[in-house]
PDB file of C-alpha atoms in Angstrom:
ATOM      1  CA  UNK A 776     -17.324  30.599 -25.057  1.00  0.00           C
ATOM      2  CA  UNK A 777     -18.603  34.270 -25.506  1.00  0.00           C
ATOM      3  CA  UNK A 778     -20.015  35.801 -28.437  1.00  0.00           C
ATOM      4  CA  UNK A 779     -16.879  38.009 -29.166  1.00  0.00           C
ATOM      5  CA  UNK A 780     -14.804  34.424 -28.588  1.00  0.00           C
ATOM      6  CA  UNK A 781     -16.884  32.741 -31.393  1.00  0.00           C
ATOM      7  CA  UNK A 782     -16.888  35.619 -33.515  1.00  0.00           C
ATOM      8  CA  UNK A 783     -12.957  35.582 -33.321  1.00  0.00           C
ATOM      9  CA  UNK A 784     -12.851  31.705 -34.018  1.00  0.00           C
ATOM     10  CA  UNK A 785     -15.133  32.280 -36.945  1.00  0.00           C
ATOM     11  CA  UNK A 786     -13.184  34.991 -38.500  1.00  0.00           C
ATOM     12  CA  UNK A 787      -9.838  32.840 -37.910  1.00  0.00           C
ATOM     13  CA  UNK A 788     -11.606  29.627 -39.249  1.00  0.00           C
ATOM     14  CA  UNK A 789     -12.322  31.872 -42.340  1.00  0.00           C
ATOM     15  CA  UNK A 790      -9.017  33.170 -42.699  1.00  0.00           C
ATOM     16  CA  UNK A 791      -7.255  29.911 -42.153  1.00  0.00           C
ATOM     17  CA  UNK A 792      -9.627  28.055 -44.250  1.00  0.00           C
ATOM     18  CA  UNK A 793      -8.865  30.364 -47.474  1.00  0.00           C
ATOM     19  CA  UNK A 794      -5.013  30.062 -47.174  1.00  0.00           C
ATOM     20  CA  UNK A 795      -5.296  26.611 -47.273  1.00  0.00           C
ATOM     21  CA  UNK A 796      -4.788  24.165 -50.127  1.00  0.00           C
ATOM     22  CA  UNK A 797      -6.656  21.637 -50.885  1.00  0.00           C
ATOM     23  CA  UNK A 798      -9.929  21.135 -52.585  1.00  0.00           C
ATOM     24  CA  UNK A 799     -11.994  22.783 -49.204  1.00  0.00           C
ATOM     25  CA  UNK A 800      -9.820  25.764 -49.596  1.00  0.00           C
ATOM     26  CA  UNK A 801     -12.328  28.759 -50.206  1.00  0.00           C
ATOM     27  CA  UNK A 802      -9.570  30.366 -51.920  1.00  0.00           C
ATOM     28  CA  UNK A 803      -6.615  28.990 -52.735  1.00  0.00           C
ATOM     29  CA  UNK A 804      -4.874  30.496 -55.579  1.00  0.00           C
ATOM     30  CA  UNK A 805      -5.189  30.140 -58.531  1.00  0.00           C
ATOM     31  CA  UNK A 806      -8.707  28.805 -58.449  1.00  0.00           C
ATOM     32  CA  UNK A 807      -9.736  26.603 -61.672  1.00  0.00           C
ATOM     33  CA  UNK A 808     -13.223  25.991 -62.719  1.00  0.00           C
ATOM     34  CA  UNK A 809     -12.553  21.899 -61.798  1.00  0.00           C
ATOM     35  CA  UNK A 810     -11.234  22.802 -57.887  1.00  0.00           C
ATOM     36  CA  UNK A 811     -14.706  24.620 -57.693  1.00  0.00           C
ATOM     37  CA  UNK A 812     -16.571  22.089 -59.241  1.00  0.00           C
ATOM     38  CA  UNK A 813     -14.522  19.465 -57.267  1.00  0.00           C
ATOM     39  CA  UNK A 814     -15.268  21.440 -53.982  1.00  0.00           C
ATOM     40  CA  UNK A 815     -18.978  21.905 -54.377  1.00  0.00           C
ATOM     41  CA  UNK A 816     -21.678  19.684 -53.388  1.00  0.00           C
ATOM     42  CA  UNK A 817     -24.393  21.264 -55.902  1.00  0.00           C
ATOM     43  CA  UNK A 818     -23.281  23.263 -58.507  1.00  0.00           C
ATOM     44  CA  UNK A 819     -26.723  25.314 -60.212  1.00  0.00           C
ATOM     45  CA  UNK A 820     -27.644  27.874 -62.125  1.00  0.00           C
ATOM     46  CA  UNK A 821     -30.621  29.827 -60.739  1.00  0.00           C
ATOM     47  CA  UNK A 822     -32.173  32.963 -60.276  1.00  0.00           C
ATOM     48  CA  UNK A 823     -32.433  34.652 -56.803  1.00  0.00           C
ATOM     49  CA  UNK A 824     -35.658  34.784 -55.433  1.00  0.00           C
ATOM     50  CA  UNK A 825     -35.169  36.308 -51.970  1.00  0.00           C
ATOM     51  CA  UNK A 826     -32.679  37.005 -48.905  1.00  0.00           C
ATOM     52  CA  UNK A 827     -33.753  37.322 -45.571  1.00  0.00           C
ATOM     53  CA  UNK A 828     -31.128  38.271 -42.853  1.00  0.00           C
ATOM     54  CA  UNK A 829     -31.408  36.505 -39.654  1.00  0.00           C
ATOM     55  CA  UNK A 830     -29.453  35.149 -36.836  1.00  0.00           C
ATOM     56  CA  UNK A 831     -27.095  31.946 -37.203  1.00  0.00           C
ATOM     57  CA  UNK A 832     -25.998  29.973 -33.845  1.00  0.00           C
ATOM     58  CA  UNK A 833     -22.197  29.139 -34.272  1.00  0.00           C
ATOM     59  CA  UNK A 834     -20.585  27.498 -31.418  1.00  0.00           C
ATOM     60  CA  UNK A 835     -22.705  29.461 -28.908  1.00  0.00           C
ATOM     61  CA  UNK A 836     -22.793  32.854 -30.515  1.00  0.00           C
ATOM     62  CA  UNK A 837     -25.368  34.344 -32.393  1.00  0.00           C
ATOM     63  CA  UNK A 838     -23.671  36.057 -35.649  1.00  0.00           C
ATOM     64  CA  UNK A 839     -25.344  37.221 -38.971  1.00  0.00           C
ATOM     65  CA  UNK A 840     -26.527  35.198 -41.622  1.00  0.00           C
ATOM     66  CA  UNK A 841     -28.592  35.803 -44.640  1.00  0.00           C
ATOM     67  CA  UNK A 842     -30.882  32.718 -45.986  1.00  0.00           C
ATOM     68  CA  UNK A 843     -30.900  33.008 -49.489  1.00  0.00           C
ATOM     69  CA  UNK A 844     -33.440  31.397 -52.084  1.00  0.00           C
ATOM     70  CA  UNK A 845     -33.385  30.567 -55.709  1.00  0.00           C
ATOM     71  CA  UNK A 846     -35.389  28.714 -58.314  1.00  0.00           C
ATOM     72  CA  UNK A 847     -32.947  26.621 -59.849  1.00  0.00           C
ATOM     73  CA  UNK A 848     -32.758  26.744 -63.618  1.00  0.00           C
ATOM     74  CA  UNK A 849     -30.257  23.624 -64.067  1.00  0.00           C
ATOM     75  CA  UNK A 850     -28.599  21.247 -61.805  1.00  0.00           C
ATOM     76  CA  UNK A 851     -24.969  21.086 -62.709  1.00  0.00           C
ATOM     77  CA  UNK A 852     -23.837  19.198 -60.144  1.00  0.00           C
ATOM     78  CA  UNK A 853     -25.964  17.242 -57.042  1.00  0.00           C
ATOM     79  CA  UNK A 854     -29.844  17.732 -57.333  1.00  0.00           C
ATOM     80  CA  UNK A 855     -33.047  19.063 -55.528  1.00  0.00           C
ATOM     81  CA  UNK A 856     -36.156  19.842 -56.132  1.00  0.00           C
ATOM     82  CA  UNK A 857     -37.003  23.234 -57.802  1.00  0.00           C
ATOM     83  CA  UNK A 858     -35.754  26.074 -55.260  1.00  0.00           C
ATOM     84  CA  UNK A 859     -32.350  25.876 -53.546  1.00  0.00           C
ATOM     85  CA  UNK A 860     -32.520  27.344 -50.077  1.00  0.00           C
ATOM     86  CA  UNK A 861     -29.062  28.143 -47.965  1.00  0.00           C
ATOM     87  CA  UNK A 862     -27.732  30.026 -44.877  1.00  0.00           C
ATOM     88  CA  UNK A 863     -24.312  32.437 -45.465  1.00  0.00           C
ATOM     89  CA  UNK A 864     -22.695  33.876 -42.925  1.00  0.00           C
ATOM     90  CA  UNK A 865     -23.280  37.588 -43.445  1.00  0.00           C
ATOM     91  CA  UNK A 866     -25.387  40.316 -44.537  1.00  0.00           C
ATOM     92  CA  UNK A 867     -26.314  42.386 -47.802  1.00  0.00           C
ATOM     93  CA  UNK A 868     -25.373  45.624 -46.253  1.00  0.00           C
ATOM     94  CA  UNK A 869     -22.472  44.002 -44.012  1.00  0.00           C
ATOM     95  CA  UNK A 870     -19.192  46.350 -43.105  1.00  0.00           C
ATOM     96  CA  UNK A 871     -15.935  46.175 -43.318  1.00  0.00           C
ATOM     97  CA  UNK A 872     -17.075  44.330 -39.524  1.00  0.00           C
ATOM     98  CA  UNK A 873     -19.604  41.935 -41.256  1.00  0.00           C
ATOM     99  CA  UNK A 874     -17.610  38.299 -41.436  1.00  0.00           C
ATOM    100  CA  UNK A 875     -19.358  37.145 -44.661  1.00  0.00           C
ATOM    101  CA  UNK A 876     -17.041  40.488 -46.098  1.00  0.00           C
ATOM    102  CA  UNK A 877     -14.227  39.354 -43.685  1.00  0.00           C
ATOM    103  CA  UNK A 878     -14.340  35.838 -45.283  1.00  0.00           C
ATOM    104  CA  UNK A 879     -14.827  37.248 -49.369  1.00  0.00           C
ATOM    105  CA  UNK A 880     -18.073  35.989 -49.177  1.00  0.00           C
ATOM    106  CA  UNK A 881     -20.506  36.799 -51.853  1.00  0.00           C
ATOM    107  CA  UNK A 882     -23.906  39.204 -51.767  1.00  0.00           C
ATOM    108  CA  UNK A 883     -27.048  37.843 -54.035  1.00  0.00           C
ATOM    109  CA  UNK A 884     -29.544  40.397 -55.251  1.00  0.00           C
ATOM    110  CA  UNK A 885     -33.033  38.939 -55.413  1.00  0.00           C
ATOM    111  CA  UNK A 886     -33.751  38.525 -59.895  1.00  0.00           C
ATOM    112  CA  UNK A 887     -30.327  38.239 -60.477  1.00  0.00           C
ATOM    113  CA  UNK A 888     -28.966  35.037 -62.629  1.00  0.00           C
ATOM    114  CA  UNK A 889     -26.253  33.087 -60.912  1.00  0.00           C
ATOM    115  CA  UNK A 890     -23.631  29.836 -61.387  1.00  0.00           C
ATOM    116  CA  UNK A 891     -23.212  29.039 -57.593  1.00  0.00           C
ATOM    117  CA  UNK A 892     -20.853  26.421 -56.508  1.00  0.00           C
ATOM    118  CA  UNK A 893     -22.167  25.334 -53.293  1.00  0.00           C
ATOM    119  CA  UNK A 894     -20.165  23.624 -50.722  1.00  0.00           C
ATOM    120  CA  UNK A 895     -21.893  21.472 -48.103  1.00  0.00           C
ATOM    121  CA  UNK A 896     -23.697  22.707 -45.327  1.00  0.00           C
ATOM    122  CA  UNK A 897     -21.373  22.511 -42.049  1.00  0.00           C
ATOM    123  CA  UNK A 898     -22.836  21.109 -38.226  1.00  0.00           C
ATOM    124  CA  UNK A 899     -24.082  24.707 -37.775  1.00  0.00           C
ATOM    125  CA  UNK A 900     -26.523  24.373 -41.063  1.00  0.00           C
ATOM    126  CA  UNK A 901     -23.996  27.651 -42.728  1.00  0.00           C
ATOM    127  CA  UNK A 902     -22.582  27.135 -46.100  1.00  0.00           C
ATOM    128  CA  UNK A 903     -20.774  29.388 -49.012  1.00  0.00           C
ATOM    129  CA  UNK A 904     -19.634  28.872 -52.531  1.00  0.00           C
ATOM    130  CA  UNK A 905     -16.594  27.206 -53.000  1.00  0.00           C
ATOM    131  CA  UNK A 906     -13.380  29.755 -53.742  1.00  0.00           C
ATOM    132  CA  UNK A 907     -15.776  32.287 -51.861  1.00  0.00           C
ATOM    133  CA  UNK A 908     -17.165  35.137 -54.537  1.00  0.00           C
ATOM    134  CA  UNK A 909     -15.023  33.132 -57.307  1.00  0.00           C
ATOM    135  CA  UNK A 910     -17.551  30.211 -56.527  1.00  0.00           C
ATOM    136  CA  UNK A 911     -20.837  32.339 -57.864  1.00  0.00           C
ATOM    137  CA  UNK A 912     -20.868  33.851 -61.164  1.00  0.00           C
ATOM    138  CA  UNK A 913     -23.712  36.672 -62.354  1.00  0.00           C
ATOM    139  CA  UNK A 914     -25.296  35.110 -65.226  1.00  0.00           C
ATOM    140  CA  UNK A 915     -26.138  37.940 -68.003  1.00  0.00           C
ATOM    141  CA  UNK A 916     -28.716  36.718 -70.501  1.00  0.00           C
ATOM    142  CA  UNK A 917     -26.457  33.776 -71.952  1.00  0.00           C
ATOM    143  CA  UNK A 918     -23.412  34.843 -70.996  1.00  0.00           C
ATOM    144  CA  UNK A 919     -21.943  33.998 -67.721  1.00  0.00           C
ATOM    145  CA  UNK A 920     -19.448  36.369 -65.561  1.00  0.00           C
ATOM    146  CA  UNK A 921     -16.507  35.029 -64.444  1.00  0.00           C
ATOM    147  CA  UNK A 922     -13.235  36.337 -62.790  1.00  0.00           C
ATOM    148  CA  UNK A 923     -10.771  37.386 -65.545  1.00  0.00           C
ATOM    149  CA  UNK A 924      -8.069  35.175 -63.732  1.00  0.00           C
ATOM    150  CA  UNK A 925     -10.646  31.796 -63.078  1.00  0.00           C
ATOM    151  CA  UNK A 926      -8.319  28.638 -65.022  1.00  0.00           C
ATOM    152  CA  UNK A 927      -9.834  26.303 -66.425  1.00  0.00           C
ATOM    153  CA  UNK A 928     -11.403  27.632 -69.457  1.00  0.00           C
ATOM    154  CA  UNK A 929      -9.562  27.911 -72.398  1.00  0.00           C
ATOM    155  CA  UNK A 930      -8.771  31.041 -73.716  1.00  0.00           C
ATOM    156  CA  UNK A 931      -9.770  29.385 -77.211  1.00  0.00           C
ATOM    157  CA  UNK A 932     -12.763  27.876 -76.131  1.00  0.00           C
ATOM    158  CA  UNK A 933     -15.112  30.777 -76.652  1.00  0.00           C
ATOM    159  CA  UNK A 934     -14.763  34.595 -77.532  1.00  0.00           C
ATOM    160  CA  UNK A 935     -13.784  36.694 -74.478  1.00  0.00           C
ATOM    161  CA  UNK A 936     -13.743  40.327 -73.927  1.00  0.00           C
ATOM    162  CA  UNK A 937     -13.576  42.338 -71.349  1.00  0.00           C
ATOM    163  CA  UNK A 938     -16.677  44.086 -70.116  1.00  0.00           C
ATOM    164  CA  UNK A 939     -16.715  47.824 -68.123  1.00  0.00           C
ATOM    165  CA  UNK A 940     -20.011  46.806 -66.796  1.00  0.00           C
ATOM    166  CA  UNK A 941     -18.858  42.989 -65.452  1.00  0.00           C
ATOM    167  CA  UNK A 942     -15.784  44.788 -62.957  1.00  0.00           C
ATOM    168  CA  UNK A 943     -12.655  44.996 -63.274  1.00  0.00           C
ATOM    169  CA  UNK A 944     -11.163  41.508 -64.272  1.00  0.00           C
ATOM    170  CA  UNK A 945     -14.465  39.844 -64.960  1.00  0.00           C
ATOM    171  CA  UNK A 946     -14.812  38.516 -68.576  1.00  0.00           C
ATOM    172  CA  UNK A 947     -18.059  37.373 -70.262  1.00  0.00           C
ATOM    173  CA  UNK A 948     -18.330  33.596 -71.085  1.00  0.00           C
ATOM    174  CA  UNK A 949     -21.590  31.747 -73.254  1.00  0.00           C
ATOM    175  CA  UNK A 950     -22.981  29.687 -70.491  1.00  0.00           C
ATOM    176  CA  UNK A 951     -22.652  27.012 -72.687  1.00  0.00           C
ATOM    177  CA  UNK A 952     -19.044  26.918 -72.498  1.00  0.00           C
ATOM    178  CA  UNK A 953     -18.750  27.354 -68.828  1.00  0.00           C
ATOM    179  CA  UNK A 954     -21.621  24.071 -68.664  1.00  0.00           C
ATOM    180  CA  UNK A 955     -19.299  21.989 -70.709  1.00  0.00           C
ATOM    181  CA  UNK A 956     -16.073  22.714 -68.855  1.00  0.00           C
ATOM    182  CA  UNK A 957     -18.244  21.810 -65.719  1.00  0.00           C
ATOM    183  CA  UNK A 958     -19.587  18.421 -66.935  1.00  0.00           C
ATOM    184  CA  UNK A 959     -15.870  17.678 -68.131  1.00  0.00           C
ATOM    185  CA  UNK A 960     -14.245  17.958 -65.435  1.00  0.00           C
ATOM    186  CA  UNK A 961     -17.102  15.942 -63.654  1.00  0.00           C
ATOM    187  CA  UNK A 962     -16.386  13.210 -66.141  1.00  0.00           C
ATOM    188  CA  UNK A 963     -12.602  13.531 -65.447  1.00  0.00           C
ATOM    189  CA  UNK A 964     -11.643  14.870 -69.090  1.00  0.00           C
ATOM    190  CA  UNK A 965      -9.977  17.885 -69.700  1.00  0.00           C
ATOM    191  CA  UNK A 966     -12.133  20.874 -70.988  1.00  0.00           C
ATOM    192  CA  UNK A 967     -12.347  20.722 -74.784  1.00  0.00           C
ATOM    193  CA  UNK A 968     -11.144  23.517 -77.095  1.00  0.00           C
ATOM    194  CA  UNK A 969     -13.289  24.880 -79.944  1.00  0.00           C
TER     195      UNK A 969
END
């Protein structure tokens, strides 16, 4: 297969993969927080420490990839030691070209606070948040980020407002909220209202 083959049957798998239903859908509409949490293999919050671009081997062809690190704050989901270290296809400063983009895959910045919902690793050691960027929320001091649209958090669980400095959509949650909805739907119970 050449390298312009794979790159096609990456973008495709990408495309495909996010019009699909089901709970390995990268972004099936409309997401909730319990198909992310569902999805994901480690769910964390963490800081970014660092993001190195590099080369990834995917059926043959060499394609971008970024490894990114963080020191994890809190296990949400899964476990590991202290620092969580994965491969995404893409790169920081990607095009319109770059297939992490293509795919709606999200960009870390090393300090920033995040909420990742990490899928597991595929044969080709690549991985992404589940629901794509809806799967990794900026944390800001205790409030956590999340798309304005994201079910699965009761509009009554927690003050929301919109923010100009989140994007447009994005509304600020207390991490504590978005934590609880998380470990409920682990458990199987519905999130609670407050």
């Amino acid at each position: 297969m050449s390298a312009a083959s794979a790159r096609l049957a990456l973008a495709l798998t990408l495309a495909v993969a996010s019009a699909q239903p089901g709970p390995m859908a990268m972004t099936a509409l409309p997401v909730t927080l319990p198909d992310l949490t569902g999805s994901a293999a480690r769910v964390f919050r963490g800081v970014c420490l660092s993001a190195e671009v590099g080369i990834a081997d995917y059926a043959g062809a060499r394609i971008a990839a970024t490894t990114y690190t963080f020191e994890v704050r809190e296990y949400l989901k899964g476990g590991g030691g202290k620092t969580v270290t994965f491969r995404q296809v893409g790169t920081p400063n990607g095009g319109p070209a770059d297939l992490g983009r293509a795919g709606g895959l999200p960009v870390y910045t090393p300090g920033l606070e995040y909420v990742i919902f990490l899928l597991p690793e595929s044969k080709a050691r690549l991985t992404s948040p589940a629901g794509a960027s809806r799967g990794a929320f900026l944390v800001s001091g205790e409030d956590v980020i999340i798309p304005g649209d994201l079910a699965g958090l009761s509009s009554s669980a927690a003050p929301r407002g919109r923010d100009a400095t989140t994007g447009a959509g994005s509304e600020r949650v207390p991490y504590r909220t978005v934590r609880d909805a998380i470990l409920q739907s682990l458990a199987g119970a519905p999130p609670a209202r407050r």
